[in-house]
GROMACS .gro file of C-alpha atoms in nm:
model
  356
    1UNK     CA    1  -7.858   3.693   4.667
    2UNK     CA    2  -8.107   3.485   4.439
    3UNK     CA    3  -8.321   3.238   4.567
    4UNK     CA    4  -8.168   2.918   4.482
    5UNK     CA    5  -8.220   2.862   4.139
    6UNK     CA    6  -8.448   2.529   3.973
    7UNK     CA    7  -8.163   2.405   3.753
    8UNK     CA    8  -8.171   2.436   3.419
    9UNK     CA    9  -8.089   2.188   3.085
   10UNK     CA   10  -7.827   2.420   2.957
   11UNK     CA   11  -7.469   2.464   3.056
   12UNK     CA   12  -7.312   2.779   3.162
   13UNK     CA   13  -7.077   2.953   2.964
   14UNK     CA   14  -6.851   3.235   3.073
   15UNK     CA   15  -7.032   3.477   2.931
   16UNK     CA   16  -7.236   3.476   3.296
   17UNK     CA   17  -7.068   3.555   3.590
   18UNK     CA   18  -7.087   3.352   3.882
   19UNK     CA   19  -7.284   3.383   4.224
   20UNK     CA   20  -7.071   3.285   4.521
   21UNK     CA   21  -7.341   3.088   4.674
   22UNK     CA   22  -7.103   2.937   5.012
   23UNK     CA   23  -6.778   2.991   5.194
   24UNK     CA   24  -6.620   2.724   5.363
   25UNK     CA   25  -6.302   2.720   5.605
   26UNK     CA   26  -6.091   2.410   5.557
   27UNK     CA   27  -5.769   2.464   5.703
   28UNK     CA   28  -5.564   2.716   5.817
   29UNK     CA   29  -5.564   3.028   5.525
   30UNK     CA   30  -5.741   2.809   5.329
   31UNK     CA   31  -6.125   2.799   5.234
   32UNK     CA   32  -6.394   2.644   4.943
   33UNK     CA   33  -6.580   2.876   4.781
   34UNK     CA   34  -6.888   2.776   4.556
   35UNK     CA   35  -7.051   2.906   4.241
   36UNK     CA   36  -7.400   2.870   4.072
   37UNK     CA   37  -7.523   3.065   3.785
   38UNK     CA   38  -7.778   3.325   3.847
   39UNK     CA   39  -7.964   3.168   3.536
   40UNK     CA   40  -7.970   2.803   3.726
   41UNK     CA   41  -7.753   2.650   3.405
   42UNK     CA   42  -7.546   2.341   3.507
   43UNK     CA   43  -7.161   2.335   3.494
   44UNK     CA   44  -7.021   2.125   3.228
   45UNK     CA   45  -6.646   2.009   3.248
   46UNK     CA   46  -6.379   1.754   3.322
   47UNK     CA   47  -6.275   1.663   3.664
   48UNK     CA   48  -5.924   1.824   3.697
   49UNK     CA   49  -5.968   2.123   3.522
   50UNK     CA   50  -5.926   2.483   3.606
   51UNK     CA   51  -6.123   2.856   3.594
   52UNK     CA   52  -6.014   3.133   3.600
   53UNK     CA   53  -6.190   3.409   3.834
   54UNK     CA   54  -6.185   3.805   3.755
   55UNK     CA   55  -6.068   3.904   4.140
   56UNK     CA   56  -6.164   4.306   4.188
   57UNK     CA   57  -5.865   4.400   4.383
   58UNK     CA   58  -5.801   4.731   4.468
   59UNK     CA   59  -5.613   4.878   4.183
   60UNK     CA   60  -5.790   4.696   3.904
   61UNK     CA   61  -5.874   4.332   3.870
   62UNK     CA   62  -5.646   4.100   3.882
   63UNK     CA   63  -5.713   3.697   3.689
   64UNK     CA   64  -5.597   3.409   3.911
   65UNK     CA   65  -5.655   3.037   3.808
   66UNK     CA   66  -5.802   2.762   4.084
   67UNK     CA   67  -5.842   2.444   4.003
   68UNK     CA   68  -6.242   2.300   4.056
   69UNK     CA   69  -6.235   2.087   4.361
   70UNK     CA   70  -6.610   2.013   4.314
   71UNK     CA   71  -6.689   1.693   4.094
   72UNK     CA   72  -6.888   1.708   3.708
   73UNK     CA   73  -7.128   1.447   3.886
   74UNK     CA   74  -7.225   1.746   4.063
   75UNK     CA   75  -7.323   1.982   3.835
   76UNK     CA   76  -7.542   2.220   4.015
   77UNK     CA   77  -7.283   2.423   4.144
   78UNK     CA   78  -6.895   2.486   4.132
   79UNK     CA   79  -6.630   2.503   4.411
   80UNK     CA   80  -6.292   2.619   4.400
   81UNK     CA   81  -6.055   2.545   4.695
   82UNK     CA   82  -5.801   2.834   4.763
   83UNK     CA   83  -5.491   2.867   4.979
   84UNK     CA   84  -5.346   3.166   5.090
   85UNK     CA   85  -4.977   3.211   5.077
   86UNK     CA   86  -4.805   3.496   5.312
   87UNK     CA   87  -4.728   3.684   4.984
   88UNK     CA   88  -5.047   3.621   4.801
   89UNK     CA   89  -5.301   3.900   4.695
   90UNK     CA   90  -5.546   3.752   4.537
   91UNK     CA   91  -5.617   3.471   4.728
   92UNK     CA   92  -5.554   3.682   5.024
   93UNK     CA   93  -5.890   3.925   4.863
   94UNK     CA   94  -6.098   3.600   4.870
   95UNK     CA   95  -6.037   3.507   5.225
   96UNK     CA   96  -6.087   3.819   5.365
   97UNK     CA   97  -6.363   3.959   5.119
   98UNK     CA   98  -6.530   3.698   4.890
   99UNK     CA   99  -6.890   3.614   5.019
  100UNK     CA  100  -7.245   3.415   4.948
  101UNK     CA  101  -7.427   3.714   4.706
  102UNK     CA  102  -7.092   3.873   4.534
  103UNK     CA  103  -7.100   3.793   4.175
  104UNK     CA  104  -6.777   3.789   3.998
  105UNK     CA  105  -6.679   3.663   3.624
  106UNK     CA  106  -6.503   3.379   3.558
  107UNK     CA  107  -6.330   3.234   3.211
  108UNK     CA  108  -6.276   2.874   3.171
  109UNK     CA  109  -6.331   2.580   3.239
  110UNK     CA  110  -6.025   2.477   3.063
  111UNK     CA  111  -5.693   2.204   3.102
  112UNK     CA  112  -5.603   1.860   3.032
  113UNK     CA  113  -5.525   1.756   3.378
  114UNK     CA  114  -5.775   1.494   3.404
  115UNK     CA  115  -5.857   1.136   3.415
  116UNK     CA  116  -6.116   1.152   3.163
  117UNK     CA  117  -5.785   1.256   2.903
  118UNK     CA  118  -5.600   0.988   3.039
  119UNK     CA  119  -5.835   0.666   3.164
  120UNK     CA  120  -5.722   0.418   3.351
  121UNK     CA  121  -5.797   0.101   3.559
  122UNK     CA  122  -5.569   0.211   3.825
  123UNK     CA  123  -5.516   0.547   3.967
  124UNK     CA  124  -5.196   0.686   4.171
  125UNK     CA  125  -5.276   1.012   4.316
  126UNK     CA  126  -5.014   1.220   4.468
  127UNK     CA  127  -5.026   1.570   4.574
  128UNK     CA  128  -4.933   1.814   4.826
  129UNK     CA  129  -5.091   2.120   4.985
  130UNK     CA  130  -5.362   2.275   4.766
  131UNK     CA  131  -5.275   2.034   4.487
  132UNK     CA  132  -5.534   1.819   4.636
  133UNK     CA  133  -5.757   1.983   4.448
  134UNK     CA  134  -5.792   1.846   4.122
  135UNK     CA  135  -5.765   1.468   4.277
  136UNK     CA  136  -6.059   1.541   4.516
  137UNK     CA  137  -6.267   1.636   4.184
  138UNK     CA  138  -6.144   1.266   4.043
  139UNK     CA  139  -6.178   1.087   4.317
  140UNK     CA  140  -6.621   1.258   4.389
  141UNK     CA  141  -6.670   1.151   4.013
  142UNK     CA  142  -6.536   0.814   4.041
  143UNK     CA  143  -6.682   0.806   4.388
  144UNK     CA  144  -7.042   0.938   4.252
  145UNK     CA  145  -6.982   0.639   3.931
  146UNK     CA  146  -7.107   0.399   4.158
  147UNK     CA  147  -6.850   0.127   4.101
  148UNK     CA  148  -6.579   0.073   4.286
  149UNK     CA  149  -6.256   0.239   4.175
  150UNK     CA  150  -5.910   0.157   4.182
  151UNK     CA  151  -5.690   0.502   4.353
  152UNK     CA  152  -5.398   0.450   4.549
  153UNK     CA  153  -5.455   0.877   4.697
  154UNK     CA  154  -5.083   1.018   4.872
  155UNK     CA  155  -5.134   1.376   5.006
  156UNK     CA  156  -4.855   1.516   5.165
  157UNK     CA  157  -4.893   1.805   5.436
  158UNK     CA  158  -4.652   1.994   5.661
  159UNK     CA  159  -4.926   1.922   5.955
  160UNK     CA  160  -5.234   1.674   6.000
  161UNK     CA  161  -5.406   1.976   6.030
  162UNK     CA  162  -5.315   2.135   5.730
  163UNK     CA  163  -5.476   1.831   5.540
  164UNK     CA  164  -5.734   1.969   5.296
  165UNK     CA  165  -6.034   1.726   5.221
  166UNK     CA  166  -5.926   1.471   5.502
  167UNK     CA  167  -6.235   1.412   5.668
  168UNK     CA  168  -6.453   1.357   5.342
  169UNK     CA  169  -6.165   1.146   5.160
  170UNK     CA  170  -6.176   0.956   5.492
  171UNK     CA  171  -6.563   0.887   5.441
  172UNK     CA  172  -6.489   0.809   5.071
  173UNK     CA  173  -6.264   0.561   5.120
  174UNK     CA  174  -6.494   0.392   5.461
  175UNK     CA  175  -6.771   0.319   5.158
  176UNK     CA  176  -6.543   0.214   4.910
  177UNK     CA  177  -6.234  -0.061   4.925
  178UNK     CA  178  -6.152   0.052   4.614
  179UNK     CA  179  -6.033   0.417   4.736
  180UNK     CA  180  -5.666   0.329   4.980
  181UNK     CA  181  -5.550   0.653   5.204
  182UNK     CA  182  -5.193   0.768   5.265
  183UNK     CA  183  -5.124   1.074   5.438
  184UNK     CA  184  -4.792   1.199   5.525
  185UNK     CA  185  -4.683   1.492   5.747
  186UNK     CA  186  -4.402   1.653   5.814
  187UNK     CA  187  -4.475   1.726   6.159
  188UNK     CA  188  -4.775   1.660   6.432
  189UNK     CA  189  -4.941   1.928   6.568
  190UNK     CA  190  -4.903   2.005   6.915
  191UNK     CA  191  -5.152   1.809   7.186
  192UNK     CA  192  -5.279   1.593   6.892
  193UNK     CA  193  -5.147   1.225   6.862
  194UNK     CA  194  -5.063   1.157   6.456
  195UNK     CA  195  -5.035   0.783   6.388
  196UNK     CA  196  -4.955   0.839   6.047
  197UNK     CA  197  -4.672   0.830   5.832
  198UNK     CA  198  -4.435   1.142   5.914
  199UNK     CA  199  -4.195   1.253   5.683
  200UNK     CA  200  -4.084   1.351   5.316
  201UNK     CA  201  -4.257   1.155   5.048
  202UNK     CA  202  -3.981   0.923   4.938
  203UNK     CA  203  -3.938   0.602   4.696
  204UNK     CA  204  -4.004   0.365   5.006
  205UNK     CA  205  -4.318   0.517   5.097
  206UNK     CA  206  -4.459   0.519   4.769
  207UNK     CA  207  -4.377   0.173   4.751
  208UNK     CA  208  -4.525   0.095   5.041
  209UNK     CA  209  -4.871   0.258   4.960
  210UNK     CA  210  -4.849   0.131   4.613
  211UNK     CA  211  -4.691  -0.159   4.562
  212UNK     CA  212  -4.756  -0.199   4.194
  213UNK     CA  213  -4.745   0.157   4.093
  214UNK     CA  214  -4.578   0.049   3.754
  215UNK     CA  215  -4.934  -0.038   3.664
  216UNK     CA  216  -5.110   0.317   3.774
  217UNK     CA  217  -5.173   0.640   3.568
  218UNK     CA  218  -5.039   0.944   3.833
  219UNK     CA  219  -5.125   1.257   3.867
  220UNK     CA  220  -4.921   1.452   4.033
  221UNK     CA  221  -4.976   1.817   4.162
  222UNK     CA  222  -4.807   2.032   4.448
  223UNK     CA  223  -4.502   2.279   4.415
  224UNK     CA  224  -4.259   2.272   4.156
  225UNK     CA  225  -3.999   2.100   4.383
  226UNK     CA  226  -4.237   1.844   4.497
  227UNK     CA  227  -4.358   1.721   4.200
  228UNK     CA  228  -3.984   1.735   4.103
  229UNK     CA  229  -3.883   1.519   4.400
  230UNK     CA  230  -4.202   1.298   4.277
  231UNK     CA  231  -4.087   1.267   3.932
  232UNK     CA  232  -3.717   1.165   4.062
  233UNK     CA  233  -3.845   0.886   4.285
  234UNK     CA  234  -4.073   0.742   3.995
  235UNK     CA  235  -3.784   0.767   3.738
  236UNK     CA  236  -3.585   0.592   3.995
  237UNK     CA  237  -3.773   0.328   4.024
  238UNK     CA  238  -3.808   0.255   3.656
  239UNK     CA  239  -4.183   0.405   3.626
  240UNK     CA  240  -4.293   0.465   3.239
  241UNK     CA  241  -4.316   0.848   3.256
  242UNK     CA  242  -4.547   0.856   2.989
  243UNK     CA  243  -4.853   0.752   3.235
  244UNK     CA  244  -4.691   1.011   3.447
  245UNK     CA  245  -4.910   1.393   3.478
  246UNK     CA  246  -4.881   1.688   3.638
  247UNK     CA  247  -5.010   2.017   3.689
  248UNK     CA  248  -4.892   2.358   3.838
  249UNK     CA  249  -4.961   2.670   3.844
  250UNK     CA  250  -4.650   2.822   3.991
  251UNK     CA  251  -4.368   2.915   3.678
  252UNK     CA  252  -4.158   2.590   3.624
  253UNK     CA  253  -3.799   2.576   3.768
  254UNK     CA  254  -3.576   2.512   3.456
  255UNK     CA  255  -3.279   2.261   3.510
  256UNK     CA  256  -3.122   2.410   3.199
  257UNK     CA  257  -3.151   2.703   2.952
  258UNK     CA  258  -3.463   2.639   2.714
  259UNK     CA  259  -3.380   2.608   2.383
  260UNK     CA  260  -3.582   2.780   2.097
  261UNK     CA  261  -3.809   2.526   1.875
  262UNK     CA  262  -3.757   2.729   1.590
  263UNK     CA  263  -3.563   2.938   1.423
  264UNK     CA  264  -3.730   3.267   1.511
  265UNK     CA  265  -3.543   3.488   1.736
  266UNK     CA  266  -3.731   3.826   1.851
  267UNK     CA  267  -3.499   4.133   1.757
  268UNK     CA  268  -3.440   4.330   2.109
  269UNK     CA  269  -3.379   4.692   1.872
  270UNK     CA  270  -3.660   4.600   1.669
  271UNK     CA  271  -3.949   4.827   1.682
  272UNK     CA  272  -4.288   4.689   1.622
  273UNK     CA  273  -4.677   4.813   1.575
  274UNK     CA  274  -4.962   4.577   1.757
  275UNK     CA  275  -5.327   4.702   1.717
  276UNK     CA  276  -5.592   4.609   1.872
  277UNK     CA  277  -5.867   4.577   1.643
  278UNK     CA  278  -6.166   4.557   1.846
  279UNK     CA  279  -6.103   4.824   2.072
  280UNK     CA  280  -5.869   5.044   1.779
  281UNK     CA  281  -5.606   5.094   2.022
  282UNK     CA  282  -5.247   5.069   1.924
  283UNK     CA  283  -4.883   4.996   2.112
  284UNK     CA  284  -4.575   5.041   2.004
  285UNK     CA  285  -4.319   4.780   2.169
  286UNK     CA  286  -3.990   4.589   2.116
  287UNK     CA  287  -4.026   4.250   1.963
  288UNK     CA  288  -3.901   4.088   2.259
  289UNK     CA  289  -4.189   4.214   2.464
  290UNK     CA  290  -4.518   4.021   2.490
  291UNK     CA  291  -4.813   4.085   2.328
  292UNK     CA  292  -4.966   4.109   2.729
  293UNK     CA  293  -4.751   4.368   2.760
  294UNK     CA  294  -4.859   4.606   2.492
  295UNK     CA  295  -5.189   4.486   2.586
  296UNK     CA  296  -5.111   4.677   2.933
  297UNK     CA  297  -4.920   4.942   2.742
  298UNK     CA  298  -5.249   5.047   2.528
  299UNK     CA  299  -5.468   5.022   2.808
  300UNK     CA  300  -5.664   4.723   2.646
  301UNK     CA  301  -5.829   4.504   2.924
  302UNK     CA  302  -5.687   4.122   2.853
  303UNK     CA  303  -5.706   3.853   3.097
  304UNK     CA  304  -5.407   3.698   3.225
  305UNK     CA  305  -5.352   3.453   3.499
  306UNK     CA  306  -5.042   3.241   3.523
  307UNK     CA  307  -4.846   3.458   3.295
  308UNK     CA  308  -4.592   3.198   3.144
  309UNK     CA  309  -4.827   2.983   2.955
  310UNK     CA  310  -4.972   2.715   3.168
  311UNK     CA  311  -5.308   2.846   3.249
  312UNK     CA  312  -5.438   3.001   2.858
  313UNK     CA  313  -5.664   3.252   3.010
  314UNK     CA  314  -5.456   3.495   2.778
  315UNK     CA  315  -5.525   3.328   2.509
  316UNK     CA  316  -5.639   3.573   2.192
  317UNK     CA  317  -5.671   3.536   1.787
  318UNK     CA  318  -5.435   3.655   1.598
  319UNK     CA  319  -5.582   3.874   1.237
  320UNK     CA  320  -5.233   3.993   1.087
  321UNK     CA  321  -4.877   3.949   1.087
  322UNK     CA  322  -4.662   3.705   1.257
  323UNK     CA  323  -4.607   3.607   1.610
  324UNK     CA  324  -4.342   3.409   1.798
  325UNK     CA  325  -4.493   3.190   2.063
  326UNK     CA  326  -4.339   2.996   2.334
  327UNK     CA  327  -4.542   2.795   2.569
  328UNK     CA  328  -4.564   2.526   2.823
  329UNK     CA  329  -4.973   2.397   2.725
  330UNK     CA  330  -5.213   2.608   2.812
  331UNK     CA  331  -5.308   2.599   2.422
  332UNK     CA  332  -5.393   2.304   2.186
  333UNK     CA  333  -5.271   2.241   1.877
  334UNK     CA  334  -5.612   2.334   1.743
  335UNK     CA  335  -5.633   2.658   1.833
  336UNK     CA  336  -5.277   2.705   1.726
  337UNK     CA  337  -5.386   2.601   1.390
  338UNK     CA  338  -5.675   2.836   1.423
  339UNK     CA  339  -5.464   3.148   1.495
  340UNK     CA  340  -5.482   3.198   1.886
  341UNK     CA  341  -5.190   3.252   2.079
  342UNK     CA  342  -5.060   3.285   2.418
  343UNK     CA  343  -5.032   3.683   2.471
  344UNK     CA  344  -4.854   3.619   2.787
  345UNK     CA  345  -4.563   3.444   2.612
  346UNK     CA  346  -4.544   3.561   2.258
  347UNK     CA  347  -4.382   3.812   2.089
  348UNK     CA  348  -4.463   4.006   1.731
  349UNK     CA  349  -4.240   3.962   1.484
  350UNK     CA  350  -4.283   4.282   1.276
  351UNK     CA  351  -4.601   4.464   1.320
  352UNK     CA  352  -4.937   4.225   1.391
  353UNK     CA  353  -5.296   4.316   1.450
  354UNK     CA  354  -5.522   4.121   1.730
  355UNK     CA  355  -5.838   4.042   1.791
  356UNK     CA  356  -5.906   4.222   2.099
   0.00000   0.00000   0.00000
């Protein structure tokens, strides 16, 4: 391990890979791990955003995107917050495996999911589970600003136990008026009184812990079907949904087919060429494959992490030929207009050579 390194006035770029520097239990199958540079550079990025960490698994490595729960006022190290679900692998690796001296590499930081996109005067903070990730990284910066801010913070748990952050929100919110603390649990854990709120997250409660929520920007982050259930309350209650925000990880639970936005329909008995240019490998796949998947077909290393379109670790330049892309934001508009696409979640129309 290297002896904690004098920081240095440069940031760090993901071309370095990343020292895991402390390990942290939080909660039950659920831990902080934190970063530095070997170099000493500082971490530059929004609060909210994600990385993506290179995981080697047995069987090859395998990408996985964590939101930073550490703060940008912090910028000496990095900290992602991880929980382990029954059927997770890679999360599972990092629990059981991940320690202070492994190096690993890491893409990012990346995502739009933050405060600093969307400023306000007034904050409504809602999450669930892990999803209290990227609101703990709002909350330290506006914290760490000095003034007092203005965050109305709901995190929902199955179990007082289970809540991530609690105690240091807790302290937060003892120095600051500013910061007001709702927890609600579905149940109390055995032996342990819970004078809390117990329950499911409903319209009353968030009226009750924010009584003028039409004037807040949320955030909103948990499962799909919470964040559903939030988005039903606040339409419900007549909330402007465009100061509404959310962010997920897990693949979105349509309501309804998805309709194309163009015109472009992949042929499934089309046959199509994709090269590789960099590496001068070549696959030959169906146009209603993914360019990820001929990726895997060639044997051409590309990182992937959410694999429908949220996350853009896949993200790759396109050099010839066209390419029908479908995706939920984990591009810009920029880079659209500068050629990259989303390999997870676009398919070649005719043949098409990448830069990769």
């Amino acid at each position: 391990m290297a002896a904690n390194p004098q920081p240095l006035l440069q940031f760090w770029t993901d071309d370095e890979p990343l020292e895991c520097v402390n390990f942290l239990p939080e909660a039950p199958n659920t831990a902080s791990f934190t970063f530095r540079p070997p170099s000493g550079a500082l971490f530059h990025f929004n609060a909210g955003q994600f990385v993506t960490l290179e995981l080697p698994v047995a069987g090859g490595p395998l990408h996985r995107t964590f939101t930073i729960s550490s703060s940008p006022s912090r910028p000496t190290s990095l900290t992602v917050t991880v929980k382990a679900q029954p059927d997770s692998l890679g999360t599972r690796w990092m629990l059981d495996n991940l320690r202070p001296g492994m190096r690993i590499k890491a893409l990012g930081p990346a995502g739009m999911f933050s405060n600093v996109v969307h400023p306000a005067s007034k904050y409504l903070f809602i999450s669930a589970g892990s999803g209290i990730t990227p609101m703990m990284s709002m909350t330290t910066q506006l914290y760490d600003a000095g003034s007092d801010p203005d965050i109305v913070f709901i995190n929902c748990a199955r179990r007082p136990s289970e809540i991530i952050f609690r105690e240091r929100l807790e302290h937060m919110a003892s120095r600051l008026p500013g910061i007001a603390l709702t927890w609600v649990v579905e149940e109390q854990d055995r032996y342990a009184p819970w004078t809390g709120i117990k329950g499911q997250l409903n319209q009353l409660i968030l009226g009750l812990a924010a009584p003028d929520y039409l004037e807040r920007e949320v955030f909103c982050c948990g499962p799909e079907p919470f964040m559903r259930a939030v988005r039903e309350a606040l339409t419900g209650l007549g909330f402007d949904m465009d100061h509404y925000h959310q962010e997920s990880f897990n693949a979105p639970i349509a309501d309804r087919p998805v309709e194309p936005e163009d015109d472009v329909t992949p042929d499934e008995d089309a046959a199509v060429e994709v090269t590789f240019a960099k590496s001068g490998k070549t696959a030959k796949i169906k146009e209603t494959e993914t360019l990820l998947a001929a990726a895997k077909a060639a044997g051409v290393p590309l990182p992937s992490g959410c694999t429908f379109g949220v996350c853009g670790t896949c993200k790759i330049k396109t050099k010839v030929g066209q390419v029908h892309m479908v995706h939920n934001g984990g591009i810009t508009d920029d880079e659209i207009e500068e050629g990259y696409v989303l390999a997870c979640c676009s398919n070649p129309i005719g043949d098409v050579s990448i830069d990769a």
